[in-house]
Short mmCIF file of C-alpha atoms and ligand atoms in Angstrom, two decimals:
data_model
loop_
_atom_site.label_atom_id
_atom_site.label_comp_id
_atom_site.label_asym_id
_atom_site.label_seq_id
_atom_site.Cartn_x
_atom_site.Cartn_y
_atom_site.Cartn_z
CA MET A 203 -38.90 27.70 283.07
CA GLU A 204 -37.34 29.41 280.04
CA HIS A 205 -35.41 26.88 278.03
CA LYS A 206 -32.11 28.00 276.59
CA PRO A 207 -31.55 25.93 273.44
CA LEU A 208 -28.83 23.32 273.85
CA ARG A 209 -26.16 22.66 271.26
CA ILE A 210 -25.73 18.96 270.55
CA LEU A 211 -23.18 17.28 268.30
CA SER A 212 -23.47 13.57 267.53
CA ILE A 213 -20.26 12.04 266.13
CA GLY A 214 -20.31 8.66 264.41
CA ALA A 215 -17.65 6.53 262.73
CA HIS A 216 -19.78 5.35 259.79
CA PRO A 217 -22.69 6.92 257.91
CA ALA A 218 -25.37 4.90 259.79
CA ASP A 219 -24.02 5.17 263.33
CA VAL A 220 -25.50 8.46 264.51
CA PHE A 221 -28.93 7.25 263.40
CA ASP A 222 -29.13 3.82 264.93
CA GLN A 223 -27.45 5.01 268.13
CA SER A 224 -29.01 8.44 268.62
CA GLY A 225 -31.67 9.03 265.92
CA GLY A 226 -34.59 9.30 268.33
CA THR A 227 -32.68 11.50 270.75
CA MET A 228 -31.64 13.85 267.94
CA ALA A 229 -35.28 14.03 266.76
CA HIS A 230 -36.46 15.02 270.26
CA HIS A 231 -33.91 17.80 270.62
CA ALA A 232 -34.39 19.12 267.09
CA ALA A 233 -38.16 19.27 267.68
CA ARG A 234 -37.58 21.23 270.91
CA GLY A 235 -35.59 23.85 269.04
CA ASP A 236 -32.14 22.76 270.18
CA TYR A 237 -29.26 22.95 267.72
CA VAL A 238 -28.48 19.41 266.58
CA ALA A 239 -25.65 18.58 264.18
CA CYS A 240 -23.75 15.45 263.31
CA VAL A 241 -20.32 14.39 262.16
CA VAL A 242 -19.77 11.37 259.91
CA LEU A 243 -16.09 10.62 260.39
CA THR A 244 -15.39 8.12 257.60
CA HIS A 245 -16.89 7.87 254.11
CA GLY A 246 -17.86 4.33 255.05
CA ALA A 247 -17.63 3.06 251.48
CA ARG A 248 -16.46 -0.35 252.65
CA VAL A 249 -18.95 -0.88 255.44
CA HIS A 250 -21.69 -3.31 254.48
CA ASP A 251 -21.87 -1.60 251.08
CA THR A 252 -24.02 -3.35 248.50
CA VAL A 253 -21.35 -2.93 245.79
CA ILE A 254 -17.98 -2.70 247.58
CA SER A 255 -18.36 -5.26 250.33
CA ASP A 256 -21.22 -7.40 249.08
CA GLU A 257 -20.68 -7.87 245.32
CA MET A 258 -16.85 -7.90 245.54
CA GLN A 259 -16.98 -10.79 247.97
CA HIS A 260 -18.23 -13.12 245.25
CA ARG A 261 -16.02 -11.98 242.34
CA SER A 262 -12.93 -13.91 241.24
CA GLU A 263 -11.04 -10.63 240.74
CA ILE A 264 -11.76 -7.09 241.87
CA PRO A 265 -11.30 -4.01 239.61
CA GLU A 266 -7.86 -2.41 239.26
CA ALA A 267 -6.92 0.42 241.63
CA ALA A 268 -8.14 3.47 239.66
CA GLU A 269 -11.49 1.90 238.83
CA LEU A 270 -11.98 0.72 242.39
CA GLN A 271 -11.17 4.17 243.74
CA LYS A 272 -13.70 5.74 241.38
CA LEU A 273 -16.29 3.19 242.44
CA MET A 274 -15.61 3.88 246.12
CA ALA A 275 -15.97 7.62 245.57
CA GLU A 276 -19.33 6.99 243.90
CA ARG A 277 -20.48 4.77 246.74
CA SER A 278 -19.38 7.41 249.29
CA ASP A 279 -21.62 9.93 247.50
CA VAL A 280 -24.55 7.52 247.59
CA LYS A 281 -24.02 7.08 251.34
CA ALA A 282 -23.71 10.81 251.96
CA ASN A 283 -27.02 11.37 250.18
CA GLU A 284 -28.70 8.73 252.31
CA VAL A 285 -27.35 10.50 255.42
CA ARG A 286 -28.77 13.83 254.19
CA GLN A 287 -32.18 12.22 253.62
CA ALA A 288 -32.18 10.59 257.07
CA CYS A 289 -31.16 13.86 258.75
CA LYS A 290 -34.01 15.67 257.03
CA ILE A 291 -36.52 13.21 258.52
CA LEU A 292 -35.11 13.79 262.01
CA GLY A 293 -34.88 17.59 261.64
CA VAL A 294 -31.07 17.68 261.76
CA THR A 295 -29.75 20.43 259.50
CA ASP A 296 -25.96 20.53 259.82
CA ILE A 297 -23.94 17.49 258.75
CA PHE A 298 -20.15 17.49 258.64
CA PHE A 299 -18.62 14.79 256.44
CA PHE A 300 -14.97 14.26 257.33
CA GLY A 301 -14.39 11.66 254.60
CA GLU A 302 -11.68 9.74 256.48
CA ASP A 303 -10.87 6.38 254.89
CA ASP A 304 -12.55 3.55 256.75
CA ALA A 305 -9.79 1.08 255.81
CA VAL A 306 -7.32 1.65 258.64
CA LEU A 307 -8.78 4.16 261.05
CA LEU A 308 -6.21 5.41 263.54
CA VAL A 309 -6.00 8.13 266.17
CA THR A 310 -3.88 10.61 264.22
CA GLU A 311 -2.86 14.14 265.15
CA ALA A 312 -4.47 15.41 261.93
CA ALA A 313 -7.85 13.81 262.69
CA VAL A 314 -7.77 15.06 266.29
CA LYS A 315 -6.86 18.63 265.29
CA ARG A 316 -9.48 18.78 262.56
CA LEU A 317 -12.22 17.63 264.93
CA ALA A 318 -10.98 19.96 267.69
CA LYS A 319 -11.26 22.88 265.25
CA LEU A 320 -14.85 21.91 264.47
CA LEU A 321 -15.62 21.69 268.20
CA ARG A 322 -14.27 25.24 268.71
CA GLU A 323 -16.49 26.40 265.85
CA VAL A 324 -19.70 24.55 266.72
CA ARG A 325 -19.24 24.91 270.51
CA PRO A 326 -21.56 22.06 271.54
CA ASP A 327 -22.86 21.73 275.11
CA ILE A 328 -23.27 18.00 274.67
CA VAL A 329 -21.37 15.51 272.54
CA LEU A 330 -22.75 12.08 271.67
CA THR A 331 -20.26 9.53 270.37
CA HIS A 332 -19.01 5.96 270.50
CA PHE A 333 -17.71 4.38 273.68
CA PRO A 334 -13.87 4.52 273.41
CA LYS A 335 -13.58 1.02 274.83
CA GLU A 336 -16.02 -0.67 272.48
CA GLY A 337 -15.04 -4.14 271.28
CA ASP A 338 -11.32 -4.82 271.34
CA THR A 339 -10.57 -1.06 271.78
CA LEU A 340 -7.67 -1.55 269.35
CA THR A 341 -9.03 -2.04 265.83
CA ASN A 342 -12.74 -1.40 266.34
CA PRO A 343 -13.52 1.75 264.30
CA HIS A 344 -16.21 2.80 266.78
CA ALA A 345 -13.72 2.64 269.65
CA ILE A 346 -11.11 4.52 267.62
CA THR A 347 -13.67 7.20 266.79
CA GLY A 348 -14.52 7.53 270.50
CA GLN A 349 -10.79 7.92 271.21
CA ILE A 350 -10.34 10.55 268.48
CA VAL A 351 -13.27 12.45 269.99
CA MET A 352 -11.79 12.29 273.51
CA HIS A 353 -8.45 13.63 272.25
CA ALA A 354 -10.26 16.31 270.24
CA LEU A 355 -12.29 17.40 273.28
CA GLN A 356 -9.08 17.69 275.26
CA HIS A 357 -7.40 19.68 272.50
CA ALA A 358 -10.45 21.91 271.89
CA GLY A 359 -10.04 23.16 275.47
CA SER A 360 -6.90 25.01 274.46
CA VAL A 361 -5.83 27.34 271.66
CA ASP A 362 -4.32 26.21 268.38
CA PRO A 363 -2.25 28.46 266.10
CA GLY A 364 -4.21 29.05 262.91
CA ASP A 365 -7.60 28.65 264.58
CA ARG A 366 -9.03 32.01 265.66
CA ASN A 367 -11.87 30.39 267.64
CA PRO A 368 -11.39 30.47 271.41
CA PRO A 369 -11.07 27.25 273.43
CA THR A 370 -14.27 25.41 274.25
CA ARG A 371 -15.42 22.76 276.71
CA VAL A 372 -18.47 20.52 276.71
CA ALA A 373 -20.80 20.04 279.68
CA GLN A 374 -21.38 16.34 279.13
CA VAL A 375 -20.47 13.46 276.85
CA PHE A 376 -22.94 10.64 276.38
CA PHE A 377 -21.33 7.61 274.83
CA PHE A 378 -23.62 5.53 272.64
CA GLY A 379 -25.04 2.68 274.68
CA GLN A 380 -23.70 -0.67 273.66
CA GLY A 381 -24.21 -4.32 274.21
CA ALA A 382 -20.88 -4.90 275.94
CA ALA A 383 -22.01 -2.74 278.84
CA THR A 384 -24.51 -3.92 281.39
CA ILE A 385 -27.85 -2.18 281.20
CA ARG A 386 -28.28 -0.31 284.45
CA TYR A 387 -31.77 -1.12 285.67
CA ASN A 388 -30.74 0.09 289.09
CA LEU A 389 -27.71 0.40 291.35
CA TRP A 390 -27.18 -3.34 291.67
CA SER A 391 -26.49 -3.74 287.95
CA SER A 392 -23.59 -1.32 288.21
CA GLU A 393 -21.35 -3.57 290.30
CA GLY A 394 -18.07 -4.28 288.60
CA GLY A 395 -17.93 -1.81 285.73
CA TYR A 396 -19.45 0.84 283.54
CA THR A 397 -23.08 0.65 282.54
CA ASN A 398 -25.56 2.05 280.04
CA ASP A 399 -27.00 4.43 282.64
CA VAL A 400 -29.01 7.09 280.80
CA PHE A 401 -32.02 6.23 278.64
CA VAL A 402 -34.07 8.43 276.36
CA ASP A 403 -37.64 7.23 275.77
CA ILE A 404 -37.96 7.47 271.98
CA THR A 405 -41.30 5.68 271.62
CA ASP A 406 -43.04 8.80 270.28
CA VAL A 407 -40.47 9.25 267.49
CA VAL A 408 -39.63 5.61 266.79
CA ASP A 409 -41.44 5.78 263.42
CA LYS A 410 -39.25 8.73 262.44
CA LYS A 411 -36.15 6.82 263.48
CA LEU A 412 -37.31 3.83 261.46
CA ALA A 413 -37.90 6.04 258.40
CA ALA A 414 -34.40 7.53 258.84
CA ILE A 415 -32.72 4.11 259.04
CA ASP A 416 -34.80 2.96 256.05
CA CYS A 417 -32.92 5.64 254.03
CA LEU A 418 -29.62 3.80 254.58
CA VAL A 419 -30.22 1.36 251.76
CA SER A 420 -26.61 1.05 250.51
CA GLN A 421 -25.59 -0.17 253.94
CA GLY A 422 -28.27 -2.84 253.96
CA TYR A 423 -29.93 -1.18 256.98
CA GLY A 424 -33.27 -0.41 255.35
CA GLY A 425 -36.17 -2.83 255.73
CA ALA A 426 -35.82 -5.92 257.89
CA TYR A 427 -32.56 -4.91 259.59
CA ALA A 428 -33.91 -1.54 260.72
CA ARG A 429 -36.85 -3.28 262.35
CA LYS A 430 -34.80 -6.02 263.96
CA ARG A 431 -32.30 -3.50 265.29
CA ILE A 432 -34.98 -1.28 266.80
CA GLU A 433 -36.79 -4.23 268.39
CA THR A 434 -33.67 -5.81 269.89
CA SER A 435 -31.49 -2.85 270.85
CA ASP A 436 -33.94 0.01 271.42
CA GLY A 437 -36.41 -2.50 272.81
CA ALA A 438 -33.89 -3.69 275.43
CA PHE A 439 -32.96 -0.12 276.40
CA GLY A 440 -36.66 0.73 276.55
CA THR A 441 -37.40 -2.16 278.88
CA ALA A 442 -34.58 -1.06 281.19
CA GLY A 443 -36.02 2.42 281.44
CA GLY A 444 -39.69 1.43 281.51
CA SER A 445 -40.70 2.38 277.96
CA ALA A 446 -41.33 0.53 274.69
CA TYR A 447 -38.25 1.90 272.92
CA GLY A 448 -35.26 3.75 274.26
CA GLU A 449 -31.77 4.85 273.35
CA GLY A 450 -29.14 4.02 275.93
CA PHE A 451 -26.07 6.07 276.78
CA ILE A 452 -23.08 5.85 279.08
CA SER A 453 -22.53 9.23 280.72
CA LEU A 454 -18.96 10.48 281.16
CA ASN A 455 -19.11 13.11 283.90
CA ALA A 456 -20.62 13.00 287.37
CA GLU A 457 -23.61 15.32 287.65
CA THR A 458 -24.23 18.12 290.11
CA HIS A 459 -27.76 19.24 290.93
CA TYR A 460 -29.27 21.73 293.36
CA TYR A 461 -32.28 19.52 293.99
CA LEU A 462 -32.29 15.75 293.86
CA PRO A 463 -32.98 14.69 290.28
CA VAL A 464 -36.00 12.56 289.51
CA THR A 465 -37.28 12.10 285.99
CA GLU A 466 -40.83 12.52 284.70
CA ALA A 467 -40.63 8.92 283.44
CA ALA A 468 -39.75 7.59 286.90
CA LEU A 469 -42.61 9.50 288.53
CA THR A 470 -45.09 8.29 285.91
CA ARG A 471 -43.99 4.70 286.48
CA THR A 472 -44.83 4.90 290.18
CA ARG A 473 -48.48 5.42 289.25
CA LEU A 474 -48.71 2.41 286.92
CA SER A 475 -49.79 -1.12 287.79
CA ASP A 476 -47.74 -4.16 286.86
CA HIS A 477 -49.81 -4.90 283.78
CA GLU A 478 -49.88 -1.28 282.68
CA ILE A 479 -46.07 -1.29 282.73
CA MET A 480 -46.05 -4.50 280.67
CA ASN A 481 -48.41 -2.89 278.18
CA ARG A 482 -46.01 0.02 277.79
CA TYR A 483 -43.14 -2.36 277.03
CA SER A 484 -45.27 -4.28 274.59
CA TYR A 485 -46.04 -1.50 272.12
CA ARG A 486 -44.47 -2.49 268.79
CA ILE A 487 -43.67 -0.78 265.52
CA LYS A 488 -45.68 -2.09 262.62
CA ALA A 489 -44.16 -4.90 260.59
CA GLU A 490 -42.91 -3.95 257.13
ZN1 ZN B 521 -20.43 1.86 262.55
#
């Protein structure tokens, strides 16, 4: 069947988020010829930064305002360059840096309108972003980002004076899978709440994802953390979906099909023995 390229926009709060939550998925779609772009909402200069959050912690006094601001601007540039490098590895060409301050991230009209304008321009079919109820839902920057995105999607569906682009709607939102949600192995895990219900088998591109996360040095993600993260998080999602490594998502909208949906992965699994399935789980990335 002729494949019409999809348009996918992955929106993360901090520079590393789109990679550790959707790096493999983005690599798959970019390789298929789909349009894949990402938004980095905050400059992320404070988040796990080697200079701003690590060194400053142990000083008796931090630099005065102007010097600190200059330093943060420099660190933001370092982070943006790491994001560009990581995107190159995954085949993602368009990156939109919004440069919001990561100090006190709030759902503001300005942030919502700016993102809505981008949505009308880019016109994605699918949006990937943080779950709006992550953590405490109140101060968690991932949750706030998810909320800004939901407001922006709502607003993008109507016109806005000053924006000549027509309204746009997305077909589906996949929220980044997260630990607070049950992993949906099957129906019985879904009792009592939302679940990580969609998994993308990223085993074939896990090395690419690792190389992308290794670029995020300023954040402390390169090296041991990248490996631990992939083993624990992507490994758990993989196990749920019957692969070595997976990325988990929480789908927003109910789906309508003409025929009953069954995935290639599910059909393949029916032909495997118990031990063959365990062997699939057991594939591991090479140690550093
Ligand atoms: Zn983050």
